[in-house]
Structures are given as structure tokens and as C-alpha cells.
Short mmCIF file of C-alpha atoms and ligand atoms in Angstrom, two decimals:
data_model
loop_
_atom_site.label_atom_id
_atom_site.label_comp_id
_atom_site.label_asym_id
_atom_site.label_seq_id
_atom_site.Cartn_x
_atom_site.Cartn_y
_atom_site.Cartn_z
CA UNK A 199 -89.35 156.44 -88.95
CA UNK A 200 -86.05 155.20 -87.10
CA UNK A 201 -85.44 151.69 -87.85
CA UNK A 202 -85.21 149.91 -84.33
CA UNK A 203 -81.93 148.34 -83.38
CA UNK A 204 -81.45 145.63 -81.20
CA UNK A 205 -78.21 143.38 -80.25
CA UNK A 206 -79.08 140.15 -77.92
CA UNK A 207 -76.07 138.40 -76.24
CA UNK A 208 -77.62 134.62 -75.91
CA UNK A 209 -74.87 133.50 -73.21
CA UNK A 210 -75.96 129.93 -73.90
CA UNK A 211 -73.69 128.15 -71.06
CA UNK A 212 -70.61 130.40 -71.88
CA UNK A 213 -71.23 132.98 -68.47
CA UNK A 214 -71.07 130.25 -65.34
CA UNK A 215 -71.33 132.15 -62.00
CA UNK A 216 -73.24 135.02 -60.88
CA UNK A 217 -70.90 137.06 -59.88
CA UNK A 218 -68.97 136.64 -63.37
CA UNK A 219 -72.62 137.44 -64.82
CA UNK A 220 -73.02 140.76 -61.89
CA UNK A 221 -69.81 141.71 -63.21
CA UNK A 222 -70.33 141.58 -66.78
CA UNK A 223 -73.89 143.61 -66.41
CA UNK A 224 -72.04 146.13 -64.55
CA UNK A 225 -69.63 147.07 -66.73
CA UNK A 226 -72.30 146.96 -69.80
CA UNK A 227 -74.84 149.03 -67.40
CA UNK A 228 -71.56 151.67 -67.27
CA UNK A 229 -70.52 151.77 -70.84
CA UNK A 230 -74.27 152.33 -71.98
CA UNK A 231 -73.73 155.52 -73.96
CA UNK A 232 -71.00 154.19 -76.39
CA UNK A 233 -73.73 152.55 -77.68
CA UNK A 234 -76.66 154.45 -77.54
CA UNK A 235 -79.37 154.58 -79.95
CA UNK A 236 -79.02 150.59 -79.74
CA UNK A 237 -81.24 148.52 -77.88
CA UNK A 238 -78.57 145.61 -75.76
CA UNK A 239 -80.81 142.78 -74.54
CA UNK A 240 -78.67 139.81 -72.26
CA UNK A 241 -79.86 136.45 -72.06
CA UNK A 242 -78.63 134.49 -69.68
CA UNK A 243 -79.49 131.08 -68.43
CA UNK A 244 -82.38 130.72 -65.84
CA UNK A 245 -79.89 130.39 -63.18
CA UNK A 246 -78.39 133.98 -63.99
CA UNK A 247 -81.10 135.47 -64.81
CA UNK A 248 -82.13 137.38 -61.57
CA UNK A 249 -79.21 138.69 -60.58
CA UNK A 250 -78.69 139.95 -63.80
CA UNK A 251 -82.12 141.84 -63.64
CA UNK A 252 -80.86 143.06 -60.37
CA UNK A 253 -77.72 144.20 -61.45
CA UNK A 254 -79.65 146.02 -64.76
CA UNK A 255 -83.06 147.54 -62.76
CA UNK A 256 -83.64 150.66 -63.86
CA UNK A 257 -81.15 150.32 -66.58
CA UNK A 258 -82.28 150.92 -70.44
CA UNK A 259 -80.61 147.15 -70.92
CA UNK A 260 -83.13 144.16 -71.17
CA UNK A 261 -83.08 141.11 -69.66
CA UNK A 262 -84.85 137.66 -70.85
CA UNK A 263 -84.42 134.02 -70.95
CA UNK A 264 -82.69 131.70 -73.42
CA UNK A 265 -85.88 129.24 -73.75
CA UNK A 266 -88.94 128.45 -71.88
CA UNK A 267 -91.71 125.91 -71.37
CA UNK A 268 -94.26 125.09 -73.63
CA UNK A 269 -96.38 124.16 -70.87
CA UNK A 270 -98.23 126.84 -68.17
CA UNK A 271 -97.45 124.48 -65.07
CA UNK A 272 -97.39 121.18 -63.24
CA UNK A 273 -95.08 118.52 -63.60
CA UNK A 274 -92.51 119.45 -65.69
CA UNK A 275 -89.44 119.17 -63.91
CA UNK A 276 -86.69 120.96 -65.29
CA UNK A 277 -88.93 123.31 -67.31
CA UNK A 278 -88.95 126.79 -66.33
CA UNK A 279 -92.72 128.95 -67.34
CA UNK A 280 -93.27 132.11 -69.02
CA UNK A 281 -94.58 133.44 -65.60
CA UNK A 282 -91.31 131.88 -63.75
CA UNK A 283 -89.54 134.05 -66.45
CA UNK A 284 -91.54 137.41 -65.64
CA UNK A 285 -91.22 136.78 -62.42
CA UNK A 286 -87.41 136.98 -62.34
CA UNK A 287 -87.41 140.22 -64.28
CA UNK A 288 -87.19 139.31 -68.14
CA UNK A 289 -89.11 141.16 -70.65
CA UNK A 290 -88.35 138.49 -73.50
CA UNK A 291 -87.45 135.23 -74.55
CA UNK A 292 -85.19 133.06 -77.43
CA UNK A 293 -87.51 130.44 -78.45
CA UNK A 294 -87.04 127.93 -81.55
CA UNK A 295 -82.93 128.16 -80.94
CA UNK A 296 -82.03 125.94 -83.60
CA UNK A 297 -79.64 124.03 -80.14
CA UNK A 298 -83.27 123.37 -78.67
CA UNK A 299 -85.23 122.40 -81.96
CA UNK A 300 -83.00 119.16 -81.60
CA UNK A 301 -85.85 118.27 -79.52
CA UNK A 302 -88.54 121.03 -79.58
CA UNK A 303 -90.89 121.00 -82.92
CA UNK A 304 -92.76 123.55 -84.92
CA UNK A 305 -95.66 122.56 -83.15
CA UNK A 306 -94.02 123.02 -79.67
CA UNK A 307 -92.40 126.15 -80.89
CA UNK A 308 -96.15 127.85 -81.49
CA UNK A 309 -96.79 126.80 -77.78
CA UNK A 310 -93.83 128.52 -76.01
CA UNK A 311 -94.55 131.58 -78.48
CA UNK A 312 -98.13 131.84 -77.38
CA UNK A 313 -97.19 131.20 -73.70
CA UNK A 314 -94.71 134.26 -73.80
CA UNK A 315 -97.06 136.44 -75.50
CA UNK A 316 -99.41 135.81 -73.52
CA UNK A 317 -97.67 136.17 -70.41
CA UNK A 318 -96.17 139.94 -71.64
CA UNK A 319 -92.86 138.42 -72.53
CA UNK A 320 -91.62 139.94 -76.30
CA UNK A 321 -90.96 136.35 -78.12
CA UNK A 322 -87.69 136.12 -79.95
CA UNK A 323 -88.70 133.49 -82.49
CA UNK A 324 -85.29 131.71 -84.09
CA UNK A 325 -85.58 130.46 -87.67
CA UNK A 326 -83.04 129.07 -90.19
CA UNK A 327 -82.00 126.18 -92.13
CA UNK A 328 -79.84 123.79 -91.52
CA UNK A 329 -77.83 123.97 -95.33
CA UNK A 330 -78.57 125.86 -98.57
CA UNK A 331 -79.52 123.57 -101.46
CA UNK A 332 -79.44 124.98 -104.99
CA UNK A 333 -83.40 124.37 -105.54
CA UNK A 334 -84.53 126.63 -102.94
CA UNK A 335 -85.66 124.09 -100.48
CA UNK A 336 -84.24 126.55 -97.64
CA UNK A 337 -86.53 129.09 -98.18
CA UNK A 338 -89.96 126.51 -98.14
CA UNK A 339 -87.98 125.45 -94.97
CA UNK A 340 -87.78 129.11 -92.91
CA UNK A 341 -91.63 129.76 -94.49
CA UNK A 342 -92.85 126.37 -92.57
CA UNK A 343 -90.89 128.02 -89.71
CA UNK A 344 -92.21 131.21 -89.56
CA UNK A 345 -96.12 129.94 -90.38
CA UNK A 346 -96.72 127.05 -87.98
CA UNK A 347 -95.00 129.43 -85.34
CA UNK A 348 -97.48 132.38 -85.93
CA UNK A 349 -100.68 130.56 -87.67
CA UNK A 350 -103.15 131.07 -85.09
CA UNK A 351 -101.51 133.39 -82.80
CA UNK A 352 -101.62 136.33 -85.12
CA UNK A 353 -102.94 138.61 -82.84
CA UNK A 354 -100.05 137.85 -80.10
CA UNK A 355 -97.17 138.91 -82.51
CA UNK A 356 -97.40 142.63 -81.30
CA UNK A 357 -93.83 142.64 -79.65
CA UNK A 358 -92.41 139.89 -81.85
CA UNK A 359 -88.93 139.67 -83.14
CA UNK A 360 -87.47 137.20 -85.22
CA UNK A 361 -84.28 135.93 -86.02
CA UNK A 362 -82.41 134.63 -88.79
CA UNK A 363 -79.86 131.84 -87.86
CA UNK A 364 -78.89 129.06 -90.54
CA UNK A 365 -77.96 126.91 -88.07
CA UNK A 366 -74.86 126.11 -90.68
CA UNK A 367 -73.11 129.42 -89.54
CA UNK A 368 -73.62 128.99 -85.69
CA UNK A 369 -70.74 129.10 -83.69
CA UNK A 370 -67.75 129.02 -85.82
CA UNK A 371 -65.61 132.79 -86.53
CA UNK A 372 -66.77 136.23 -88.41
CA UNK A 373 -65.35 134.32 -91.82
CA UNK A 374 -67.40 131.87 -91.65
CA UNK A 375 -70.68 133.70 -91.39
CA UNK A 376 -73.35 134.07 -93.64
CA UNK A 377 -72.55 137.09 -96.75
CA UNK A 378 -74.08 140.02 -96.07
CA UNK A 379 -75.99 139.71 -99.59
CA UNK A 380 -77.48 137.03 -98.82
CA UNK A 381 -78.26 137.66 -95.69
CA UNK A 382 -80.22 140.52 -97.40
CA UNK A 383 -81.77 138.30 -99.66
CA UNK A 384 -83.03 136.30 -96.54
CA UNK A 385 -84.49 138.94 -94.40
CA UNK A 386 -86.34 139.97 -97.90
CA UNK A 387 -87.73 136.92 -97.90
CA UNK A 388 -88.69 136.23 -94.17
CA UNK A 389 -90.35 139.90 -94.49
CA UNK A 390 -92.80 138.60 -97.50
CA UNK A 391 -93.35 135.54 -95.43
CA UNK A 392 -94.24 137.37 -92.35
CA UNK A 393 -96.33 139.73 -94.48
CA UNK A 394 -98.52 136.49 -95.58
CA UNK A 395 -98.89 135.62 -91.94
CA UNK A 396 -99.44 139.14 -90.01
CA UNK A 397 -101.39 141.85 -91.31
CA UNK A 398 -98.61 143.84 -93.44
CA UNK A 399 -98.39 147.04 -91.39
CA UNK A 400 -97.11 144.62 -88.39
CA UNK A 401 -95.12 142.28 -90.37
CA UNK A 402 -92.81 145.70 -91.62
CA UNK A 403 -92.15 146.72 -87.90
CA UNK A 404 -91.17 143.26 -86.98
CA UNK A 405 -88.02 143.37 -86.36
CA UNK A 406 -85.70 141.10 -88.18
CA UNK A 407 -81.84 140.38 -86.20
CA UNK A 408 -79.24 137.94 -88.10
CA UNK A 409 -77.27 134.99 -85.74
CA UNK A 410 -74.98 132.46 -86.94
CA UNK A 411 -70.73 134.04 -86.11
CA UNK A 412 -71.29 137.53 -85.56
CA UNK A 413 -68.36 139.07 -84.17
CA UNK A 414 -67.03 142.70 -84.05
CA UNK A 415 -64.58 142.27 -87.16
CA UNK A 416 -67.99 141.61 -89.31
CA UNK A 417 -70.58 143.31 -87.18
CA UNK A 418 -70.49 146.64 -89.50
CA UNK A 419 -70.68 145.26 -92.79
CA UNK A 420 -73.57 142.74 -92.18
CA UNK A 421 -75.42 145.29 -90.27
CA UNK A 422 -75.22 147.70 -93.20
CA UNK A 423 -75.11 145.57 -96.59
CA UNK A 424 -77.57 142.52 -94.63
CA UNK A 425 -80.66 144.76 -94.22
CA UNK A 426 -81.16 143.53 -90.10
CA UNK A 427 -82.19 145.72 -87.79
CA UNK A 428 -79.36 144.09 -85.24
CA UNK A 429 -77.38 140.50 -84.30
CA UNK A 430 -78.52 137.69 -82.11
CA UNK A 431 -75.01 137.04 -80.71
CA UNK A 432 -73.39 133.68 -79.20
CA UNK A 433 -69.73 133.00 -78.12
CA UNK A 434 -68.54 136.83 -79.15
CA UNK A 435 -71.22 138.39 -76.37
CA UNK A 436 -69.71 136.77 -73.59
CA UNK A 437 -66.98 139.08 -72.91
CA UNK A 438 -68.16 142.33 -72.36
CA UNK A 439 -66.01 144.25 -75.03
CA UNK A 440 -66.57 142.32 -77.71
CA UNK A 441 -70.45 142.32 -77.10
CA UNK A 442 -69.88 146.30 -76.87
CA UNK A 443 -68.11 146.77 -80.13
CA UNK A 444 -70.95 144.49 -82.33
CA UNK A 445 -73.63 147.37 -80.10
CA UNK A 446 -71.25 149.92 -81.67
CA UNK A 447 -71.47 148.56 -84.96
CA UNK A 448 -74.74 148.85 -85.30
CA UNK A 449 -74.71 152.62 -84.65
CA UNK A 450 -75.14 155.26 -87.37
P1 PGA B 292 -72.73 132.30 -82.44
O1 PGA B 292 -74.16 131.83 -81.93
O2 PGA B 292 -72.73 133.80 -82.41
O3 PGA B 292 -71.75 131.70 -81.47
O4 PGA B 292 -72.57 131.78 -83.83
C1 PGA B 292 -75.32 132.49 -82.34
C2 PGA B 292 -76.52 131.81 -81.75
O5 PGA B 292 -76.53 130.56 -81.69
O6 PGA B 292 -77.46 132.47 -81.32
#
């Protein structure tokens, strides 16, 4: 069996205009082959997001959203639905981004992951902690993570990816991210968790990505010594080059 790989640019606020986004999905749409066998996903903010799926239709690149609602409908203003998110042409979406569990909970978390799933969107579900501590308390921390989001909604977990992100190693440069061993160590651990949760056959095909400074200098190395099947990447997957040589990097 080929071991799925998959590299997601989350654009957070970093790509502002849509033509600056049509651009960018343009040039990714024509440099497609130096990365094949490697599964690009873009995530661009709701604003973005259609003319990106425009610009990518028919195109073996996916397209989803950085967050959505917990809620179905009604009077949410500012909140944008699973549905609204289908609608505009994504396939996925981030949810549990450490940036939005400043004010989303594990309870809120299982929502949005139940509303993608159910509305045919694959659910990127973001887990890490915050700092290491020598007893272990991280790894109790990424297990309450991983079972409040999925407890319950086993049986919606079919397209389900999740991702690794101590939120310690967000946004800072490739020598500041997390070691490659023990990134290992981690996904190890989040696959025995998962394997509690979801019958065991599904929790080995879930795919497992690692976030948290993944540039192209230390792209190669983590993807080979860390065990991942791919990279949620921030700042370094806003220009298009650098978001094509962490694809690369996951090649074989
Ligand atoms: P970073 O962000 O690559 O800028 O560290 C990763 C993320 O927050 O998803």
C-alpha cells in the first residue's frame, strides 16, 4: 500500500486579494507535476475561497476552508456553514487550529467536525499542546483532543485527517520546529490514540500531517525521520515556491 501524502498551505490572513490568490493557484495549477505523487490542498480564507476553486476546477489540487461553524444556520453572523463551504467548492476543512481554540472548545470542536462530515467536507482536525512538560502531561493533553473530537462521531471519521501542531512551534523558522524524533514519537502516539477511538483498520489509514515551522530547508528530514504522511503549512505556503519545494520534499 502507498502511504498517502498530503501538503495543506493554511494561508491564515497572509494571501489578501483575489487576484494575488488567482495568481498564486495558477502558477501551482502549472507546476503540478514537480510534485506529483503528492496531494497539495490550499486553504484560503472564506473570502478567497471561490475564486480559488475557480482558478483550480478540474485541477488534481484541493480546495477547503480554514475553519467553519459549529452551527447548521441562523443567526450567526460572521460564521460561515459547512454547506456555505461546499457550496463555494471546498472538499475540506482546518478545524481545532490551535489560533481558533483561543475561543472554540473541545466540545465545539466535535460540532464543526460532525457538521463537515456530515456535509461531505474531509475534516482536518488540529491537535497539539501548548508546551512539553517532563511528566507527560502533553500526551493526556492531545488524547483529550483527539477523544472528545471523535467520541460519538466514530462513524463520520471516514475521510478524516489529523494534524499534529504543538502550538509552541507555530509560526517561528525551520530551526525552531519540532525534532523529527519526536515528532515520530508523537504521531506514534496520536496513532494508538486514534486506534482506541476508531476501529483500528481506520485509525491506520488516517492520515497523520505535522504543523508548527515547516519550511523547505526542513521539509525533507521531518517528512522522512517524523513518520507524517505530509505538513500542514503556515507563513512558508504563501509564496508559491516555497509551498512547491515542502510538495517536493515529500516526494520519494
Ligand atoms: P507555521 O503555521 O507553518 O507558520 O508555523 C502552521 C499552522 O499554524 O498551521
Amino acid at each position: 500500500m502507498t502511504k498517502k501524502r498530503l501538503v495543506i498551505a493554511n494561508w491564515k490572513m497572509y494571501v489578501h486579494t483575489p487576484l494575488e490568490a488567482k495568481k498564486f493557484a495558477q502558477s501551482l495549477r502549472r507546476k503540478t507535476r514537480a510534485f506529483a505523487g503528492v496531494e497539495a490542498a490550499l486553504a484560503p480564507s472564506f473570502a478567497l475561497l471561490p475564486v480559488v476553486a475557480a482558478a483550480l476546477k478540474g485541477s488534481s489540487v484541493r480546495v477547503g476552508a480554514q475553519t467553519l461553524s459549529g452551527h447548521e444556520e441562523g443567526a450567526h453572523t460572521g460564521d460561515v456553514s459547512a454547506a456555505m463551504v461546499k457550496a463555494a467548492g471546498g472538499t475540506f476543512s482546518i478545524i481545532g487550529h490551535s489560533e481558533r481554540r483561543l475561543t472554540e472548545d473541545n466540545e465545539y470542536v466535535h460540532k464543526q467536525l460532525v457538521l463537515a462530515a456530515t456535509n461531505g467536507l474531509a475534516p482536518v482536525l488540529c491537535v497539539g499542546e501548548c508546551e512539553r512538560s517532563q511528566d507527560g502531561a502533553h500526551f493526556s493533553f492531545i488524547a483529550e483532543q483527539i477523544r472528545s473530537a471523535l467520541t460519538g462521531s466514530q462513524s463520520l471519521a471516514g475521510k478524516l485527517v489529523v494534524a499534529y501542531e504543538p502550538v509552541w512551534a507555530i509560526g517561528k523558522s525551520a530551526v525552531d520546529a519540532m525534532k523529527p524524533e519526536v515528532v515520530r514519537e508523537t504521531v506514534i502516539f496520536i496513532r494508538k490514540t486514534l486506534a482506541e477511538v476508531l476501529p483500528r483498520e481506520q485509525a491506520m489509514r488516517i492520515p497523520i500531517l505535522y504543523g508548527g515551522s515547516v519550511e523547505p530547508e526542513n521539509a525533507k528530514e521531518l517528512f522522512i525521520e517524523g513518520g507524517v504522511s505530509g505538513f500542514l503549512v503556515g507563513h512558508a505556503s504563501a509564496q508559491v515556491d516555497s509551498f512547491v519545494g515542502i510538495l517536493q520534499a515529500c516526494k520519494k
